PDB file of C-alpha atoms in Angstrom:
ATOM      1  CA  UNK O   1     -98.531  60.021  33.733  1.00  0.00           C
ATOM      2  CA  UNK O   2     -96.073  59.698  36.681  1.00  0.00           C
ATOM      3  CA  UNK O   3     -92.276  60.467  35.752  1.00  0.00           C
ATOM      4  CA  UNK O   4     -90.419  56.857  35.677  1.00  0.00           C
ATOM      5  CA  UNK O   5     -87.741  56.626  38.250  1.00  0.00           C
ATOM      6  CA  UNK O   6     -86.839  52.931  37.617  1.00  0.00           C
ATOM      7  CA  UNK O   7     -86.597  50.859  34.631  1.00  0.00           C
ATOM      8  CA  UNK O   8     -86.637  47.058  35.367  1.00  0.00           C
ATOM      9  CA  UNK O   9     -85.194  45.132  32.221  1.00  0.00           C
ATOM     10  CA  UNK O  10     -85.157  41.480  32.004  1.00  0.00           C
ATOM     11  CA  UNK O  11     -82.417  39.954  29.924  1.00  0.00           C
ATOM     12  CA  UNK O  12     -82.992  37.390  27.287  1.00  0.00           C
ATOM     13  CA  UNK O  13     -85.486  37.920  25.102  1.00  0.00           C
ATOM     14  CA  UNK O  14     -85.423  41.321  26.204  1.00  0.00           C
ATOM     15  CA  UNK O  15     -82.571  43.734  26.717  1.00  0.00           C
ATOM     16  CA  UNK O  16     -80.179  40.725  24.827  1.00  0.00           C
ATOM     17  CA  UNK O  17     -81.007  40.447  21.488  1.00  0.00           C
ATOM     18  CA  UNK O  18     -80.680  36.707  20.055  1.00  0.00           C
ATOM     19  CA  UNK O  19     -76.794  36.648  20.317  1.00  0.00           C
ATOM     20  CA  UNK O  20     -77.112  37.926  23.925  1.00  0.00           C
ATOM     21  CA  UNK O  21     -75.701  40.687  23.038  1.00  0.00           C
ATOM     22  CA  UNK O  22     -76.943  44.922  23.670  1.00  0.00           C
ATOM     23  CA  UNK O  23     -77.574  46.489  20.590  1.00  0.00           C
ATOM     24  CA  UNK O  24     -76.232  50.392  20.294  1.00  0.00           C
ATOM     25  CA  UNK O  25     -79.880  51.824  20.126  1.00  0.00           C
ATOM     26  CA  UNK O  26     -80.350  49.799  23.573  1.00  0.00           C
ATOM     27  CA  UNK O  27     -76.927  50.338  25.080  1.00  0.00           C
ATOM     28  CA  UNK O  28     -77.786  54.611  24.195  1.00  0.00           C
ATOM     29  CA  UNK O  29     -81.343  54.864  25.372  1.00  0.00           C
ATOM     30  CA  UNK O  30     -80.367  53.226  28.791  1.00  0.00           C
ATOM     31  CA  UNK O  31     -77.341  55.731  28.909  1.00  0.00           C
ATOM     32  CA  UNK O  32     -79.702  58.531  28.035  1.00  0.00           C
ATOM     33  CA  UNK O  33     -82.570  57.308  30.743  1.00  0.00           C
ATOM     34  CA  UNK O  34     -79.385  57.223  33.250  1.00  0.00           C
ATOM     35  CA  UNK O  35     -78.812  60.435  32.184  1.00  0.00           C
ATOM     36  CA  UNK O  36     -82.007  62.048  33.100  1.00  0.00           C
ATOM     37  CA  UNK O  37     -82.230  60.430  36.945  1.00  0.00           C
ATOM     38  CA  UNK O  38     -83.556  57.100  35.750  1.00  0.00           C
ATOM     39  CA  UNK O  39     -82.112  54.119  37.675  1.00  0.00           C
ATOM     40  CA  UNK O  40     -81.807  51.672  35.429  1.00  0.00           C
ATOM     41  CA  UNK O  41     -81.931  48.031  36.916  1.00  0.00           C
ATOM     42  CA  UNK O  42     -81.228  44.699  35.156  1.00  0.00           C
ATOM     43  CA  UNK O  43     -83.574  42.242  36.454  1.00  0.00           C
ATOM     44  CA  UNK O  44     -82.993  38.462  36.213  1.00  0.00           C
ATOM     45  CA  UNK O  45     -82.851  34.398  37.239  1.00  0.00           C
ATOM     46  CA  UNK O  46     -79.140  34.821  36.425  1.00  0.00           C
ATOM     47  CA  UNK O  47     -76.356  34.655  39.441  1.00  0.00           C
ATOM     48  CA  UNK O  48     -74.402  38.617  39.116  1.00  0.00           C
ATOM     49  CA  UNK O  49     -71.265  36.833  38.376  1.00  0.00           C
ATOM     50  CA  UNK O  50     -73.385  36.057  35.179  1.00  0.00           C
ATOM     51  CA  UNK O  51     -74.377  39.794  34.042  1.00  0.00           C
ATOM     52  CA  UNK O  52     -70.643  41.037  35.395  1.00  0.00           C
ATOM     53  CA  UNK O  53     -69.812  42.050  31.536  1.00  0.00           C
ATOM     54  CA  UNK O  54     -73.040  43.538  30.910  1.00  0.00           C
ATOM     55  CA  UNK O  55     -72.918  45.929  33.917  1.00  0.00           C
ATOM     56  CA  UNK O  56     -69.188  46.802  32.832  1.00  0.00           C
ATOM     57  CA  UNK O  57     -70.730  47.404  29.402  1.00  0.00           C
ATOM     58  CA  UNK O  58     -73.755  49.725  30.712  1.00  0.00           C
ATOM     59  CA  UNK O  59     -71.058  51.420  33.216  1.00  0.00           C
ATOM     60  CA  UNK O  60     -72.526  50.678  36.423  1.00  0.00           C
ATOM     61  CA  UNK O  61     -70.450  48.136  37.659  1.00  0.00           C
ATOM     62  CA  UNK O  62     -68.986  48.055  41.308  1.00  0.00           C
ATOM     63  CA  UNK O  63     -71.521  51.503  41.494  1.00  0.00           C
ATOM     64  CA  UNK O  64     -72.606  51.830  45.589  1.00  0.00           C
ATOM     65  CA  UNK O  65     -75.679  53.402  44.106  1.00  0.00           C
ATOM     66  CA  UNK O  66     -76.577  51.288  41.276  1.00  0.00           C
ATOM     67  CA  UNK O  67     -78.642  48.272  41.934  1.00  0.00           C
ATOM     68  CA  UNK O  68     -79.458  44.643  40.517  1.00  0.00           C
ATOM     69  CA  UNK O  69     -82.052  41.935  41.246  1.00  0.00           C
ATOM     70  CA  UNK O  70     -80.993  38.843  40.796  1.00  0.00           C
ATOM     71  CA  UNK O  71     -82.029  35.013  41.318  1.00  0.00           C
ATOM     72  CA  UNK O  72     -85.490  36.175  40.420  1.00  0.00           C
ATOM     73  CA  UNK O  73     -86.072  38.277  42.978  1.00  0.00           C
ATOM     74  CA  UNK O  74     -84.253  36.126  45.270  1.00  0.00           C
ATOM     75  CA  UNK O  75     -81.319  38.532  46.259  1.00  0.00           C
ATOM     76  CA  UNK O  76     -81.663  42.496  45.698  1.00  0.00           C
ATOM     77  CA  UNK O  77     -77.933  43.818  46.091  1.00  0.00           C
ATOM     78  CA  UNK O  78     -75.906  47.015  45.475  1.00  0.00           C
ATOM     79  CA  UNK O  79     -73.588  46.497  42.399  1.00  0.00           C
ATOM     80  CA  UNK O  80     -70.919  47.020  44.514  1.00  0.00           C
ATOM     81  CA  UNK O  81     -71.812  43.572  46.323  1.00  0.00           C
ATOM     82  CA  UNK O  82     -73.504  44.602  49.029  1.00  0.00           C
ATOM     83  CA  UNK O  83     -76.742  42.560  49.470  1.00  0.00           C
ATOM     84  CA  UNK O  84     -80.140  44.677  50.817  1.00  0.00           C
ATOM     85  CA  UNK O  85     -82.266  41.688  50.810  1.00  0.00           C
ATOM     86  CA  UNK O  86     -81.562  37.756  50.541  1.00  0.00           C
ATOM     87  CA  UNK O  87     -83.949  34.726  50.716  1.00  0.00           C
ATOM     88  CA  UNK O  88     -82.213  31.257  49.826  1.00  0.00           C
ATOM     89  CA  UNK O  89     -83.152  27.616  49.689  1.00  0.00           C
ATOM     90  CA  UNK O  90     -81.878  25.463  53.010  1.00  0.00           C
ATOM     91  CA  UNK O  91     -80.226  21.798  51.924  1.00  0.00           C
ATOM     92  CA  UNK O  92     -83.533  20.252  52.688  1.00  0.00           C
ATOM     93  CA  UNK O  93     -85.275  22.012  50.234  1.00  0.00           C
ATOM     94  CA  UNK O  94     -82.827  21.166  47.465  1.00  0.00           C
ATOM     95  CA  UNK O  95     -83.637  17.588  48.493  1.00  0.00           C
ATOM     96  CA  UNK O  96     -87.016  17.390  48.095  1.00  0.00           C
ATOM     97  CA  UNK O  97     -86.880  19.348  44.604  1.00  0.00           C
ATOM     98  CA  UNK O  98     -84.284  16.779  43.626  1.00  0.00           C
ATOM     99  CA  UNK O  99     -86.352  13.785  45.128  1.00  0.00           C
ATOM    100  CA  UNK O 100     -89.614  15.165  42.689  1.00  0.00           C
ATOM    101  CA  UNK O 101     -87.257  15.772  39.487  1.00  0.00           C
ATOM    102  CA  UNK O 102     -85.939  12.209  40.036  1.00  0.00           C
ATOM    103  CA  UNK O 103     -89.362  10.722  40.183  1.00  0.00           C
ATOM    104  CA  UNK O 104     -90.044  12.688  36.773  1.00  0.00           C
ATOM    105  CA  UNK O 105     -86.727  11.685  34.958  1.00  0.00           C
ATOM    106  CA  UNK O 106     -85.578  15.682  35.177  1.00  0.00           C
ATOM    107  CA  UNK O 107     -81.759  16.709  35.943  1.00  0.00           C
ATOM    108  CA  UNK O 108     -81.483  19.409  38.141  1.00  0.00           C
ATOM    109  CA  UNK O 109     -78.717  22.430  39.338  1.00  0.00           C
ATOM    110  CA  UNK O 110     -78.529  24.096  42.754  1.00  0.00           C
ATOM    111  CA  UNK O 111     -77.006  26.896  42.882  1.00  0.00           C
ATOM    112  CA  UNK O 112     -75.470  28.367  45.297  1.00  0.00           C
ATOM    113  CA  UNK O 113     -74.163  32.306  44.983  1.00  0.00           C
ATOM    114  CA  UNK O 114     -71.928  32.030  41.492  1.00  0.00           C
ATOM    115  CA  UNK O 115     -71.139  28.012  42.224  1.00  0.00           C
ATOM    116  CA  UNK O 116     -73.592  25.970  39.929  1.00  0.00           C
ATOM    117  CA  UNK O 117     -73.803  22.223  41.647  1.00  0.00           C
ATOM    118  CA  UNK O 118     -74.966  19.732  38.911  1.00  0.00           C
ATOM    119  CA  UNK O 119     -76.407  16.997  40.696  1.00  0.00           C
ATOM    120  CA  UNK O 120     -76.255  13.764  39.334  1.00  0.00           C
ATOM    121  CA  UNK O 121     -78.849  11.986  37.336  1.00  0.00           C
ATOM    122  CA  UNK O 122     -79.974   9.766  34.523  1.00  0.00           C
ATOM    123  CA  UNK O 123     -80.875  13.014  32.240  1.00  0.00           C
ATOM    124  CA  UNK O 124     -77.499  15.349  31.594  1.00  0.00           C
ATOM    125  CA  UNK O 125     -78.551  19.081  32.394  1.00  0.00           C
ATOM    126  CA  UNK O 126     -78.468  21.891  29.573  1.00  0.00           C
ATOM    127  CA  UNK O 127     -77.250  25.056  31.968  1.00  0.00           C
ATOM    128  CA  UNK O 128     -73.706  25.203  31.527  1.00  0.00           C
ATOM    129  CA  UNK O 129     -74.384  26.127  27.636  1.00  0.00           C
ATOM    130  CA  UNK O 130     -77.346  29.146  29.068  1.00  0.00           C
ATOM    131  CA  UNK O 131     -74.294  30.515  31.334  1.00  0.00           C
ATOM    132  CA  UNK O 132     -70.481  29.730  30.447  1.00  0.00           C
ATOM    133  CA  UNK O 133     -69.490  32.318  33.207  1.00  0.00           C
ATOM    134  CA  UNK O 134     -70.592  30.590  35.621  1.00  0.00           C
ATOM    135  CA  UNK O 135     -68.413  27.561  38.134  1.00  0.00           C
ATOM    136  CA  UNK O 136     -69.769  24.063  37.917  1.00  0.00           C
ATOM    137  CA  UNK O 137     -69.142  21.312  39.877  1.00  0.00           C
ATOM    138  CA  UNK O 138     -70.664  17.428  39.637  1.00  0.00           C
ATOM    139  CA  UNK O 139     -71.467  16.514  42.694  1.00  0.00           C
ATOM    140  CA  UNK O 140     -74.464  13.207  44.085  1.00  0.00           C
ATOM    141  CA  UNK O 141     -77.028  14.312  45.910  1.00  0.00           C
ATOM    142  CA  UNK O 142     -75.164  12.704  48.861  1.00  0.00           C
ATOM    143  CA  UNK O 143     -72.387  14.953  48.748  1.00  0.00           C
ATOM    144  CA  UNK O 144     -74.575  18.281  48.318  1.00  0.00           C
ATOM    145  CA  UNK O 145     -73.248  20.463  51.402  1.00  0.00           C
ATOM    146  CA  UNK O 146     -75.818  21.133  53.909  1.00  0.00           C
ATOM    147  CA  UNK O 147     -73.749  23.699  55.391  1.00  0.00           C
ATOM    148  CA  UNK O 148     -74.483  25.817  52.575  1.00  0.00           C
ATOM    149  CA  UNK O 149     -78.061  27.729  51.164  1.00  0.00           C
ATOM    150  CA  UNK O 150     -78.977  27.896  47.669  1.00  0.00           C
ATOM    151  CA  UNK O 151     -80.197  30.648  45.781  1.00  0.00           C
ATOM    152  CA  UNK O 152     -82.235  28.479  43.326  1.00  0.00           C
ATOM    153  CA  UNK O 153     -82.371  25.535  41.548  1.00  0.00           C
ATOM    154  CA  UNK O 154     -83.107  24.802  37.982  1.00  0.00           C
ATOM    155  CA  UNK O 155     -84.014  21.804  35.465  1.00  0.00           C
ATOM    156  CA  UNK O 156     -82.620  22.345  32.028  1.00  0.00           C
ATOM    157  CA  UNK O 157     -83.353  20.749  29.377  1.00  0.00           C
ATOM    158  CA  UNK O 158     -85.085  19.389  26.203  1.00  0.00           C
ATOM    159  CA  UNK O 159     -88.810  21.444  26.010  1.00  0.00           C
ATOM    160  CA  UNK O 160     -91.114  18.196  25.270  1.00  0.00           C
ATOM    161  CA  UNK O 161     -89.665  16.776  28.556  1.00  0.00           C
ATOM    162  CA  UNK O 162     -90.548  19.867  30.732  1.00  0.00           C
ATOM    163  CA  UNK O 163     -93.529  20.459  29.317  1.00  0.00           C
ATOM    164  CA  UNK O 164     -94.640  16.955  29.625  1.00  0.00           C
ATOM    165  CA  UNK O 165     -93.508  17.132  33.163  1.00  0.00           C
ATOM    166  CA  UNK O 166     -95.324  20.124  34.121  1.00  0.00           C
ATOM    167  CA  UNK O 167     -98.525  18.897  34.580  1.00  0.00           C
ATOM    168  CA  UNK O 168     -97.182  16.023  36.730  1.00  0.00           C
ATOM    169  CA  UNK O 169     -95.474  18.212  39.540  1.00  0.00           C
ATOM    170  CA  UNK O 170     -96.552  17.546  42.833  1.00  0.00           C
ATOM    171  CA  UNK O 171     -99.398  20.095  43.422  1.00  0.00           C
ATOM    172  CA  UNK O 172     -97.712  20.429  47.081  1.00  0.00           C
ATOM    173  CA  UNK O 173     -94.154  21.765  45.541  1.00  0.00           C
ATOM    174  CA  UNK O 174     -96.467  24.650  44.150  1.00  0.00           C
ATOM    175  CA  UNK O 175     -97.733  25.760  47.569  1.00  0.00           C
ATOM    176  CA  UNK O 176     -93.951  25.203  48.823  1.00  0.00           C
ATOM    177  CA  UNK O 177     -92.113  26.929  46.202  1.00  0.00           C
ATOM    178  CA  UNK O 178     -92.047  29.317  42.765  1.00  0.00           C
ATOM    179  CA  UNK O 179     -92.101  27.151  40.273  1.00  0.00           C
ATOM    180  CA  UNK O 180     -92.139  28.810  36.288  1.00  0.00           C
ATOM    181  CA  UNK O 181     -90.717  28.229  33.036  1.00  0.00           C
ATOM    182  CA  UNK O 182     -88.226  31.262  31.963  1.00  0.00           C
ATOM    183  CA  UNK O 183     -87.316  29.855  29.086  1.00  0.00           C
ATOM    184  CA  UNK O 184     -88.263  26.856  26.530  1.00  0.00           C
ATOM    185  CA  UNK O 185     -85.370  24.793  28.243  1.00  0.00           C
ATOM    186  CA  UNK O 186     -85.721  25.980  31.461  1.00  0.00           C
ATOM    187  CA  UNK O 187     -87.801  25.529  34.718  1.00  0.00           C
ATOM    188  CA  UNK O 188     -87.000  27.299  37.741  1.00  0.00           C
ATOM    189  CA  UNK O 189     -87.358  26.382  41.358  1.00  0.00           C
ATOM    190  CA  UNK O 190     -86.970  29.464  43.947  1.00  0.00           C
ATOM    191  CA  UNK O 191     -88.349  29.987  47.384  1.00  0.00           C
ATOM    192  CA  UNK O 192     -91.906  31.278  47.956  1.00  0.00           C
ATOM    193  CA  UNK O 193     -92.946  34.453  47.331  1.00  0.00           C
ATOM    194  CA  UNK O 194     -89.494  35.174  45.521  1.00  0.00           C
ATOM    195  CA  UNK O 195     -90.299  36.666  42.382  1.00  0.00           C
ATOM    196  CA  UNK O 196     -89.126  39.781  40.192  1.00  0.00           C
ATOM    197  CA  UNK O 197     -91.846  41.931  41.769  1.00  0.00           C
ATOM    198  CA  UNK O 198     -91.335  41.115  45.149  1.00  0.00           C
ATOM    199  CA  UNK O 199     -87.852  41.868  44.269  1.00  0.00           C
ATOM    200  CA  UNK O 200     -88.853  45.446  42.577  1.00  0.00           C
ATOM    201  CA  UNK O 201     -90.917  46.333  45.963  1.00  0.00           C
ATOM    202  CA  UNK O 202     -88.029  45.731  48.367  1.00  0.00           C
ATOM    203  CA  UNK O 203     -85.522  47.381  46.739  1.00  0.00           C
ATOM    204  CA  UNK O 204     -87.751  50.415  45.680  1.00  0.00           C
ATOM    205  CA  UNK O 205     -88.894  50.349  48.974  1.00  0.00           C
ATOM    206  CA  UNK O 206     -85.234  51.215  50.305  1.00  0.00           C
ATOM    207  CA  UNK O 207     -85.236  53.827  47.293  1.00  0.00           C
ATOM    208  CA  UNK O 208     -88.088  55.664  48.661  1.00  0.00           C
ATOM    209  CA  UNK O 209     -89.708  55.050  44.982  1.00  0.00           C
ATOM    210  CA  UNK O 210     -93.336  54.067  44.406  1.00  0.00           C
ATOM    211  CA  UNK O 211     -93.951  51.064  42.524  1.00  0.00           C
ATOM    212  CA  UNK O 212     -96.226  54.103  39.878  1.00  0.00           C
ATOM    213  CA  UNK O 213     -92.979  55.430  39.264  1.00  0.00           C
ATOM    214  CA  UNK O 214     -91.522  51.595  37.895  1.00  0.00           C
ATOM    215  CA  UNK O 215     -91.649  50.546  34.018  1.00  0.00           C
ATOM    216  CA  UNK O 216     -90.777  47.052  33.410  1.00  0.00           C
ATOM    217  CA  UNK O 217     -89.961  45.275  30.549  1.00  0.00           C
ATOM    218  CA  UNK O 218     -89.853  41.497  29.902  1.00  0.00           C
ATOM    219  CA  UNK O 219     -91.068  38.231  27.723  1.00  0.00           C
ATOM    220  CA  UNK O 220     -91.453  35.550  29.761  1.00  0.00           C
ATOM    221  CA  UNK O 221     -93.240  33.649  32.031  1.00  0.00           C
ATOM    222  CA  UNK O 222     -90.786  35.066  35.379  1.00  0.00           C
ATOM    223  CA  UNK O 223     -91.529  38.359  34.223  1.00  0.00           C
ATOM    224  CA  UNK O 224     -95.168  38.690  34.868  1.00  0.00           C
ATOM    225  CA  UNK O 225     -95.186  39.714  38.567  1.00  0.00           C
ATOM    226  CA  UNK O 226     -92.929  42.752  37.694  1.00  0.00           C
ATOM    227  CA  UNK O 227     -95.286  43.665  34.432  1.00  0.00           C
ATOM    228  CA  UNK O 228     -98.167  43.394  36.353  1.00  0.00           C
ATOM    229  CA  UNK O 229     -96.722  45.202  39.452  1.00  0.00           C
ATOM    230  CA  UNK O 230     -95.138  47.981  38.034  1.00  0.00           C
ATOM    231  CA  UNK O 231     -97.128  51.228  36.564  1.00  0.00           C
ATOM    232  CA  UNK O 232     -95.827  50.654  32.839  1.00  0.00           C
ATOM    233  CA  UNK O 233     -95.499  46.780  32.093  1.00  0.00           C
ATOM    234  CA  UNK O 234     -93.990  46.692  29.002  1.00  0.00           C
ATOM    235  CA  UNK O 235     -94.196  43.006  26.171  1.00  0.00           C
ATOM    236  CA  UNK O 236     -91.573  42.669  24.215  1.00  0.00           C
ATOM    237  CA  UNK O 237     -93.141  42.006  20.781  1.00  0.00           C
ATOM    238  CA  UNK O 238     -91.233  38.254  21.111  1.00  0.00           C
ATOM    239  CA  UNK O 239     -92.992  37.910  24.184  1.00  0.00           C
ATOM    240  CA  UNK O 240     -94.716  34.631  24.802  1.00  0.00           C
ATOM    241  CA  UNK O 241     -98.831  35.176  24.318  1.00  0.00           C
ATOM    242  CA  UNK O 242     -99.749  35.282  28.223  1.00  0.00           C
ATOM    243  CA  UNK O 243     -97.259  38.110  28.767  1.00  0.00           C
ATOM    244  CA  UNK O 244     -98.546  39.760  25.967  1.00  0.00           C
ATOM    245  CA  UNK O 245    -102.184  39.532  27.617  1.00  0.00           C
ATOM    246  CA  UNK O 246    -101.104  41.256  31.362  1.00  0.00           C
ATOM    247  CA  UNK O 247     -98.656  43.672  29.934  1.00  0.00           C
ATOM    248  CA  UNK O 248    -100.198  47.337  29.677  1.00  0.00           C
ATOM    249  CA  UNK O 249     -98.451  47.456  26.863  1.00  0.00           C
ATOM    250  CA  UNK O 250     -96.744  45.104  23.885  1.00  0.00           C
ATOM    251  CA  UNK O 251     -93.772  46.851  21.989  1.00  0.00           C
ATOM    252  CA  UNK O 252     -94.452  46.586  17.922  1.00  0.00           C
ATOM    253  CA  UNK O 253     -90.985  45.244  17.952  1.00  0.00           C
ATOM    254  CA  UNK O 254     -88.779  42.661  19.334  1.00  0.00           C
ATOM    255  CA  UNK O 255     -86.315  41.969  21.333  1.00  0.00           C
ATOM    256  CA  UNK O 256     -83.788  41.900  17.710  1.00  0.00           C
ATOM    257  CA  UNK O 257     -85.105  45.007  16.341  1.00  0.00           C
ATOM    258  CA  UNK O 258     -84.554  47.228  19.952  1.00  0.00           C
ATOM    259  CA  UNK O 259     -87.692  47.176  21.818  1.00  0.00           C
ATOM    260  CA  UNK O 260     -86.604  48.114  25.189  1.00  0.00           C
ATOM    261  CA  UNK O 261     -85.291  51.381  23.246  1.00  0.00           C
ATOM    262  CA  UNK O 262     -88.331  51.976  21.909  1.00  0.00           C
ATOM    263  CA  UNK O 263     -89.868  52.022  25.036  1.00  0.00           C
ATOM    264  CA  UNK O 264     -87.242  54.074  26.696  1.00  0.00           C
ATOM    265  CA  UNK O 265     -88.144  56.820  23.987  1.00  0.00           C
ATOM    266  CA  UNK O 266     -91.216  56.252  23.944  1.00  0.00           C
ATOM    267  CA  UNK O 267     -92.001  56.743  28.033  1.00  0.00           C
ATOM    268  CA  UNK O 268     -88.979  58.091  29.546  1.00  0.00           C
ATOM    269  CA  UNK O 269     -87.503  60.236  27.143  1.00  0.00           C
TER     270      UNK O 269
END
């Protein structure tokens, strides 16, 4: 088996455990992977002003040679802020995602860098409770900026009224755009092609690293492209049952009882 240069870890449900928080077992096996050459590399829907703490925590904040994907793939950056790689939403995008979650009684965020713009609308959106460190600002649709571009855009809220609306998506906004659940309460919108893996392939690209040389580990439905790109996808045990099925491999524990540890130990160290 190839020696693992990079470790992709998703967040919740994966390197969080259920109070979002990382466990000691975690928190040593990443410092032990770092340790041995390993870059490790949190990878995730969330903005970085989101995951700020958690690098501080892991020690590689503000690092010119540590590295985080973020926006699902969307922006691939240097954790000392400089960006490698950047794909965004324009203003007219944001409108017709709006214009379809309208027409299926769904709120929806844009987002824009670490500035969450909760537009309007007869459902209230759920994402300020997913990420309290973010900035959020009410705005109409009318007011949206189109001066600015958006990272992503996201409809949060009750899981009977996603799922219900799932099926009822314009089959048009799937050829236009990613659309995926990452969480019960959550359905992201990002640009096409912008997932984890694509992600994972630019940035080991500029590493000079070969996508045999990845392990990934995740739960969720935005996860799959990395788990199925990279040469050791790794389930959490938690992980939902399609994940499970594409993984190479599921952890025999979850997310609360240190999984990404165990597969740290189990293929790194």
């Amino acid at each position: 088996m190839t020696d693992i240069k990079l470790l992709a870890l998703d967040l919740d449900g994966t390197l969080l455990n259920a109070d979002k928080k990382i466990s000691l077992r975690n928190r040593e096996a990443i410092f032990a992977a770092r340790a041995k050459g390993v870059k490790v590399v949190l990878t995730t829907g969330r903005p970085l002003k989101a995951m700020e703490y958690l690098l501080d925590e892991l020690g590689t904040a503000g690092l010119v040679d540590e590295y985080t994907i973020t926006f699902n793939g969307g922006l691939v950056q240097r954790n000392s802020g400089q960006i490698l790689d950047k794909i965004v939403f324009s203003h007219e995008d944001v409108m017709r995602i709006f214009r379809e979650t309208k027409r299926l009684n769904l709120p929806l965020d844009a987002i824009s860098d670490d500035l969450v713009y909760q537009l309007t609308s007869a459902q209230t959106s759920l994402y300020r409770k997913f990420n309290p460190y973010l900035q959020f600002q009410s705005v109409s649709i009318e007011e949206l900026s189109d001066q600015k571009t958006y990272n992503k855009c996201v409809t949060a809220t009750a899981p009977e009224s996603i799922d219900a609306a799932l099926p009822l998506i314009s089959p048009d906004l799937f050829d236009q755009y990613e659309v995926f659940k990452s969480r019960d309460m959550l359905l992201e919108w990002s640009p096409k092609h912008v997932h984890k893996a694509s992600g994972l392939a630019k940035l080991t690209q500029h590493l000079g690293i070969e996508a045999n040389q990845v392990m990934a580990c995740g739960d969720e439905e935005n996860d799959r492209s990395m788990l199925e790109w990279s040469s050791i996808g790794v389930a959490m045990g938690n992980a939902t049952a399609a994940i499970k099925q594409v993984a190479n491999v599921v952890a025999p524990m979850t997310n609360d009882e240190d999984a990404v540890a165990w597969a740290i130990e189990t293929y790194i160290l």
